[in-house]
XYZ file of N, CA and C in Angstrom:
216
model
N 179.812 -53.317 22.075
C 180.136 -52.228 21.200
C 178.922 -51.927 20.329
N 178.677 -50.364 19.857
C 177.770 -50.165 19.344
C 177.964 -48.780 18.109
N 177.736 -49.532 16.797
C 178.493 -49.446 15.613
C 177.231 -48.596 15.513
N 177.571 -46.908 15.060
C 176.056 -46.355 14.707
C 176.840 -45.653 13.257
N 176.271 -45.778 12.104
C 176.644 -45.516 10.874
C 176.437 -44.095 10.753
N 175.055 -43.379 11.654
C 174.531 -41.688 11.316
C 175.440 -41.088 12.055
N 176.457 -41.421 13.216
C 177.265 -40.621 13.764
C 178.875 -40.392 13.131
N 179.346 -41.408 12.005
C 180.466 -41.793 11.512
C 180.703 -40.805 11.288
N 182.165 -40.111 11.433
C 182.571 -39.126 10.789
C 182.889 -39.089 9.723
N 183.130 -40.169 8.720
C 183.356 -39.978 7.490
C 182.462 -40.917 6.435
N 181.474 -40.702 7.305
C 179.957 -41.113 6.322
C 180.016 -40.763 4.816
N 179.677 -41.959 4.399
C 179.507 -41.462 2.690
C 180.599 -41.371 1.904
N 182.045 -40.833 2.586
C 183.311 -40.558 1.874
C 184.083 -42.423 2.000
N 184.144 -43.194 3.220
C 185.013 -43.972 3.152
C 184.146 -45.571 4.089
N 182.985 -45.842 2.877
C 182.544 -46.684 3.564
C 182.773 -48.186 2.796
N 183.381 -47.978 2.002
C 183.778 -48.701 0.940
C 185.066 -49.681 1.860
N 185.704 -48.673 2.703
C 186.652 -49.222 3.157
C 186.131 -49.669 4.997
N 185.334 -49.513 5.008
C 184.757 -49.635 6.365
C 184.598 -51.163 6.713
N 185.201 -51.704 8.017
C 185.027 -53.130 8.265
C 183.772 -53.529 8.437
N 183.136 -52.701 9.188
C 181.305 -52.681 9.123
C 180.956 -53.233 8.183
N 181.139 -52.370 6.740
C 180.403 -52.829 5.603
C 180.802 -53.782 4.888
N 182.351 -53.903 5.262
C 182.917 -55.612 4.911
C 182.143 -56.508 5.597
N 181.854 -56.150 6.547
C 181.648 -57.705 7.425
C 179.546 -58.022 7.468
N 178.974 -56.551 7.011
C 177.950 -57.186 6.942
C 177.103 -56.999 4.947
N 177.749 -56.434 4.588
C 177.813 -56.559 2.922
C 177.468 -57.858 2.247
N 176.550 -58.006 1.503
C 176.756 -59.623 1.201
C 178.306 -59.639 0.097
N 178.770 -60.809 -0.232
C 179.564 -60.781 -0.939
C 179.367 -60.155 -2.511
N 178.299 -60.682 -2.619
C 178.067 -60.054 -4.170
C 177.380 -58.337 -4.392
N 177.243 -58.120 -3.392
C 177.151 -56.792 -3.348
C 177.488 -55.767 -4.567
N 176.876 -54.983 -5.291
C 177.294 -54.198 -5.752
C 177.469 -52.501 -5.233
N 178.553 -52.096 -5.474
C 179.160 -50.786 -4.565
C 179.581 -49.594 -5.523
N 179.324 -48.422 -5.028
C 179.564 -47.037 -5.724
C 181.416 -47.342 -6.240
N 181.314 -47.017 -7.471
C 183.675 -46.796 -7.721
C 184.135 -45.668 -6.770
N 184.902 -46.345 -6.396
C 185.838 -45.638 -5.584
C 186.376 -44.730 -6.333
N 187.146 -43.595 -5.519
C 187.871 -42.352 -6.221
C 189.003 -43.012 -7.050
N 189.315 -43.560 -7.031
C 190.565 -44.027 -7.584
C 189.956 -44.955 -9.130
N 188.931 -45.822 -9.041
C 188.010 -46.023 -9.827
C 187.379 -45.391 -10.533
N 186.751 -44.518 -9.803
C 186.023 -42.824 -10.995
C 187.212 -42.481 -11.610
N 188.497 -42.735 -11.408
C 189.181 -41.559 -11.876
C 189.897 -42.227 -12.941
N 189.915 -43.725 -13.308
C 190.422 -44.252 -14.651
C 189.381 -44.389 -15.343
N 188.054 -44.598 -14.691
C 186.847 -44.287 -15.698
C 186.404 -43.217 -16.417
N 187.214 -41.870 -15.703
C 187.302 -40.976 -16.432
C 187.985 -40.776 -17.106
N 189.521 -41.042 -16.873
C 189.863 -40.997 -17.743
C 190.121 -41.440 -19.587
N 189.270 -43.075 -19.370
C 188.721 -43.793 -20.249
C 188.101 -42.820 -21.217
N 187.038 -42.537 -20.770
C 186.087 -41.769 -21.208
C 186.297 -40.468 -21.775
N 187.492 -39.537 -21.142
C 188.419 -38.409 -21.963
C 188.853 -38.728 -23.009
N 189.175 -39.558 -22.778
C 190.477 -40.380 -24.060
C 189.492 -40.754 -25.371
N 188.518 -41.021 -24.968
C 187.601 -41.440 -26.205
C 187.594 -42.951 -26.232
N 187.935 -44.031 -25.363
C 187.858 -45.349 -25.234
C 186.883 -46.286 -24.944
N 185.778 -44.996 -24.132
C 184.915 -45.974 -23.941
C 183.452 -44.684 -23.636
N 182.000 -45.036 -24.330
C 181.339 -44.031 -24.326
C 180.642 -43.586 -22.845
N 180.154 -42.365 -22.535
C 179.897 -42.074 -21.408
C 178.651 -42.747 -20.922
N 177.665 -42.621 -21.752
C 176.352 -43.743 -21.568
C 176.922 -44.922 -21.009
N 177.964 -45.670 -21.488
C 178.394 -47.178 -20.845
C 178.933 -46.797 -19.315
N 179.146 -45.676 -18.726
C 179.492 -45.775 -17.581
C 178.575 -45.341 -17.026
N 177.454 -44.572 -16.950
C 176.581 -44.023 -16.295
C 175.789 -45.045 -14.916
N 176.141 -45.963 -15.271
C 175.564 -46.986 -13.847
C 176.546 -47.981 -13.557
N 177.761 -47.404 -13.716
C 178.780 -48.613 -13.368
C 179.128 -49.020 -12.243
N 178.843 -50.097 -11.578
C 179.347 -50.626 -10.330
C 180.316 -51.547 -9.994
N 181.475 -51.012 -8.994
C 181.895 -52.164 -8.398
C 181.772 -53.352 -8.108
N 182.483 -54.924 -7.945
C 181.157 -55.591 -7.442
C 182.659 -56.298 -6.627
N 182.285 -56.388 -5.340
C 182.920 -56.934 -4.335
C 183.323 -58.615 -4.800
N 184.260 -58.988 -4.702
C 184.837 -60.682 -4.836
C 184.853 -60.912 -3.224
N 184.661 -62.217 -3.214
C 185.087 -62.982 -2.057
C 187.313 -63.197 -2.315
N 187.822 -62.914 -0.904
C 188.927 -63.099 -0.988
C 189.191 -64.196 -1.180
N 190.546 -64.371 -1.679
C 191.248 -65.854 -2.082
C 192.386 -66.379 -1.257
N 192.888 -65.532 -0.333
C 193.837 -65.597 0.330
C 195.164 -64.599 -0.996
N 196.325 -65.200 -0.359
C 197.340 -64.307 -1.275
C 197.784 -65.097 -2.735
N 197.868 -64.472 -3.599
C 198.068 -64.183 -5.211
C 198.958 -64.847 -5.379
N 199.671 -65.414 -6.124
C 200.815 -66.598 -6.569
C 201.488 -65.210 -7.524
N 202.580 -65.224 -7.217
C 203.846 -64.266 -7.482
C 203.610 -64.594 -9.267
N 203.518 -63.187 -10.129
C 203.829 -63.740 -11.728
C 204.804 -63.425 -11.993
């Protein structure tokens, strides 16, 4: 099999979720926020909670999995 990243159809929009970039990503990787991420950071930042300068280079940063979460 032959994984070519310039032909992906959804280059750039959903690579965050891409097994590719899971599997060759180092773990500590730091990664662009996801839409769902931009979008409480914005809203942070509407609200007046947190200043816009503090987000201007904010990154994700990938964890190594733990397996599954103990029920709270």
């Amino acid at each position: 099999m032959i994984v070519d990243c310039d032909t992906c159809p959804v280059r750039d929009s959903r690579c965050a979720d891409c097994v590719v970039t899971a599997l060759t990503a180092p773990l500590s990787a730091d990664m662009p926020l996801d839409r769902q991420e931009q979008r409480a950071v914005d809203a942070l930042v509407a609200a007046g909670l947190v200043r816009p300068d503090r987000v201007a280079r904010l990154r994700a940063r990938r964890e190594p999995w733990t397996g599954a979460r103990a029920a709270v």
